[in-house]
Coordinates of C-alpha atoms in Angstrom, one line a residue:
M1 CA -57.9 -21.3 -13.4
K2 CA -54.4 -22.2 -12.1
R3 CA -52.3 -25.3 -12.8
A4 CA -50.5 -27.5 -10.3
L5 CA -48.1 -30.4 -10.4
I6 CA -48.8 -33.3 -8.0
V7 CA -45.7 -35.3 -7.2
V8 CA -47.0 -38.7 -5.9
D9 CA -45.1 -40.8 -3.3
V10 CA -41.5 -40.3 -4.4
Q11 CA -40.2 -41.9 -1.2
N12 CA -37.2 -44.0 -0.3
D13 CA -39.2 -47.2 0.3
F14 CA -40.6 -47.0 -3.3
C15 CA -37.1 -46.5 -4.9
E16 CA -34.3 -48.9 -5.3
G17 CA -33.0 -50.2 -1.9
G18 CA -36.4 -49.6 -0.2
S19 CA -38.7 -52.1 1.3
L20 CA -41.2 -51.9 -1.6
A21 CA -39.0 -50.7 -4.4
V22 CA -40.0 -50.2 -8.1
S23 CA -37.2 -50.4 -10.7
G24 CA -36.6 -46.9 -12.0
G25 CA -37.9 -45.1 -8.9
A26 CA -34.6 -43.3 -8.3
D27 CA -34.5 -42.2 -12.0
V28 CA -38.1 -40.8 -11.6
A29 CA -37.0 -38.9 -8.5
Y30 CA -34.1 -37.4 -10.4
S31 CA -36.2 -36.4 -13.5
I32 CA -38.8 -34.8 -11.3
A33 CA -36.1 -32.9 -9.5
E34 CA -35.0 -31.5 -12.9
V35 CA -38.5 -30.3 -13.5
L36 CA -38.7 -28.7 -10.1
K37 CA -35.3 -27.0 -10.6
A38 CA -36.5 -25.5 -13.9
W39 CA -39.7 -24.4 -12.1
T40 CA -38.0 -22.7 -9.2
E41 CA -35.2 -21.1 -11.3
G42 CA -37.1 -20.1 -14.5
D43 CA -38.8 -16.9 -15.4
P44 CA -41.9 -16.6 -13.2
W45 CA -43.9 -15.5 -16.3
E46 CA -43.0 -18.7 -18.1
R47 CA -43.5 -21.2 -15.4
R48 CA -45.6 -24.2 -16.3
Y49 CA -47.1 -24.5 -12.8
D50 CA -48.6 -22.1 -10.3
Y51 CA -48.1 -24.6 -7.5
V52 CA -46.3 -27.9 -6.9
V53 CA -47.6 -30.2 -4.2
A54 CA -46.6 -33.7 -3.1
T55 CA -48.2 -36.7 -1.5
R56 CA -46.6 -39.3 0.9
D57 CA -47.5 -42.6 2.3
H58 CA -47.3 -42.1 6.0
H59 CA -48.3 -45.3 7.8
I60 CA -48.7 -45.5 11.5
E61 CA -50.8 -48.7 11.9
P62 CA -52.6 -49.4 8.7
G63 CA -54.0 -52.8 9.7
E64 CA -54.2 -55.4 7.0
H65 CA -52.4 -53.2 4.5
F66 CA -49.2 -54.6 6.1
S67 CA -48.6 -58.3 6.0
E68 CA -45.7 -60.8 6.7
D69 CA -47.1 -62.8 3.8
P70 CA -48.3 -60.1 1.4
D71 CA -50.4 -60.8 -1.7
Y72 CA -49.2 -57.6 -3.4
I73 CA -52.8 -56.7 -4.2
D74 CA -54.4 -55.7 -0.9
S75 CA -51.5 -56.4 1.4
W76 CA -47.8 -55.4 1.2
P77 CA -44.6 -55.5 3.2
R78 CA -44.1 -52.8 5.8
H79 CA -43.2 -49.5 4.0
C80 CA -43.2 -45.8 4.6
V81 CA -43.7 -46.1 8.3
A82 CA -44.0 -42.7 10.0
G83 CA -40.7 -41.6 11.5
T84 CA -38.5 -43.9 9.4
D85 CA -36.1 -43.0 6.6
G86 CA -38.2 -45.1 4.3
M87 CA -41.0 -42.6 4.5
A88 CA -38.7 -39.7 3.5
F89 CA -38.6 -38.2 0.0
H90 CA -35.9 -39.8 -2.1
P91 CA -32.6 -37.7 -1.9
N92 CA -32.6 -37.4 -5.7
L93 CA -35.7 -35.2 -5.4
D94 CA -33.8 -32.5 -3.5
P95 CA -34.5 -29.6 -3.5
Q96 CA -38.2 -30.0 -2.6
P97 CA -39.9 -26.7 -3.2
F98 CA -43.4 -28.0 -2.4
D99 CA -46.2 -25.6 -1.6
A100 CA -47.9 -28.3 0.5
V101 CA -47.4 -32.0 1.4
F102 CA -50.3 -34.4 1.9
D103 CA -49.8 -37.5 4.0
K104 CA -52.1 -40.5 3.6
G105 CA -52.6 -43.9 5.1
H106 CA -52.0 -43.3 8.8
Y107 CA -54.4 -46.1 9.9
E108 CA -55.6 -47.7 6.7
A109 CA -54.6 -48.4 3.1
A110 CA -54.6 -45.2 1.0
Y111 CA -53.5 -45.1 -2.6
S112 CA -54.9 -41.8 -3.8
G113 CA -53.3 -38.5 -2.8
F114 CA -56.9 -37.3 -2.4
E115 CA -57.1 -39.4 0.7
G116 CA -54.3 -37.4 2.3
T117 CA -54.2 -34.3 4.4
S118 CA -51.7 -31.5 5.0
H119 CA -50.1 -30.9 8.4
D120 CA -53.0 -28.7 9.3
G121 CA -55.7 -31.2 8.3
V122 CA -56.6 -29.8 4.8
T123 CA -57.4 -32.3 2.1
L124 CA -55.7 -32.2 -1.2
A125 CA -59.1 -31.5 -3.0
D126 CA -59.8 -28.6 -0.6
W127 CA -56.3 -27.2 -0.9
L128 CA -56.5 -27.2 -4.7
R129 CA -60.0 -25.6 -4.7
A130 CA -58.8 -22.9 -2.3
H131 CA -55.9 -22.1 -4.6
E132 CA -58.2 -21.9 -7.7
V133 CA -56.5 -24.9 -9.4
G134 CA -58.4 -26.3 -12.3
T135 CA -55.7 -28.2 -14.1
V136 CA -53.3 -30.8 -12.6
E137 CA -50.4 -32.8 -14.0
I138 CA -49.3 -35.8 -12.1
A139 CA -45.9 -37.6 -11.8
G140 CA -44.4 -40.1 -9.3
L141 CA -44.7 -43.6 -8.1
T142 CA -46.1 -45.9 -9.1
T143 CA -47.9 -45.8 -12.4
D144 CA -50.1 -48.8 -11.6
H145 CA -51.0 -48.0 -8.0
C146 CA -50.8 -44.5 -6.4
V147 CA -50.4 -42.5 -9.6
R148 CA -53.4 -44.3 -11.1
A149 CA -55.6 -43.7 -8.0
T150 CA -54.6 -40.1 -7.7
A151 CA -55.2 -39.4 -11.3
V152 CA -58.6 -41.1 -11.4
D153 CA -59.7 -39.1 -8.2
A154 CA -58.4 -35.9 -9.7
A155 CA -60.5 -36.4 -12.8
G156 CA -63.5 -37.4 -10.6
A157 CA -63.1 -34.1 -8.7
G158 CA -63.6 -32.2 -12.0
L159 CA -59.9 -31.3 -12.5
E160 CA -58.4 -31.3 -16.0
T161 CA -55.9 -34.1 -15.4
T162 CA -52.8 -35.2 -17.2
V163 CA -50.3 -37.9 -16.1
L164 CA -46.8 -37.4 -17.3
L165 CA -46.0 -41.0 -17.8
H166 CA -42.3 -40.5 -18.5
L167 CA -42.1 -39.2 -14.9
T168 CA -43.6 -42.4 -13.5
A169 CA -42.4 -46.0 -13.1
G170 CA -44.7 -49.0 -13.2
V171 CA -44.3 -52.2 -11.1
A172 CA -45.3 -54.7 -13.8
P173 CA -46.5 -54.7 -17.4
G174 CA -49.9 -56.2 -16.7
T175 CA -50.9 -53.9 -13.8
T176 CA -49.5 -50.9 -15.6
A177 CA -51.5 -51.6 -18.8
A178 CA -54.6 -52.0 -16.7
A179 CA -53.9 -48.7 -14.9
L180 CA -53.5 -46.9 -18.2
D181 CA -56.9 -48.2 -19.3
A182 CA -58.5 -47.1 -16.1
M183 CA -57.0 -43.6 -16.3
R184 CA -58.2 -43.2 -19.9
A185 CA -61.6 -44.4 -19.0
A186 CA -61.8 -41.8 -16.2
G187 CA -60.9 -39.0 -18.8
V188 CA -57.3 -38.6 -17.8
R189 CA -54.9 -37.4 -20.5
L190 CA -51.7 -39.5 -20.8
E191 CA -48.4 -38.2 -22.1
G192 CA -45.4 -40.3 -22.8
E193 CA -44.6 -43.8 -21.6
P194 CA -43.9 -45.1 -18.1
I195 CA -40.6 -46.6 -17.0
L196 CA -41.0 -50.4 -17.0
R197 CA -37.9 -52.5 -16.1

């Protein structure tokens, strides 16, 4: 079975200066870019991953997911709106050698990358299955929301799942701790410590 890296939601709106920024987001983007650089430039026989894919929030009209008075649990400020710069991958992430990108949340809240589809309508689970991927590692933003949801769904799909916590950033200590517990309970392997500022 093959191995893939899933890069979760490393987008401008989730990094410093964005509408729903997490501290350390830009550093996560840079660190993931270093991993991707080593992946693209390294010896093909020594590559850690067979594939690298990414997920993006791609909101068109997600209903109550957006609010002028958000509770930061079920509702949030407008972010990652389709066609805006906030939806784009953070510039620190360049180059972006992704084998596929999966957009999620067009008309509803969507936290897990497994709720997304590629440009031709293929789900992340189906894409990984078609490419014989049995092991995934996950990095990105944020530890306590979309990384958690993606990792739990990956494990639920029967994939051997590891979250590279040093390549994630959490929003808050309490929600990050709860996310780590949830991922462990789902059988996800955790490596390192998330950025928490």
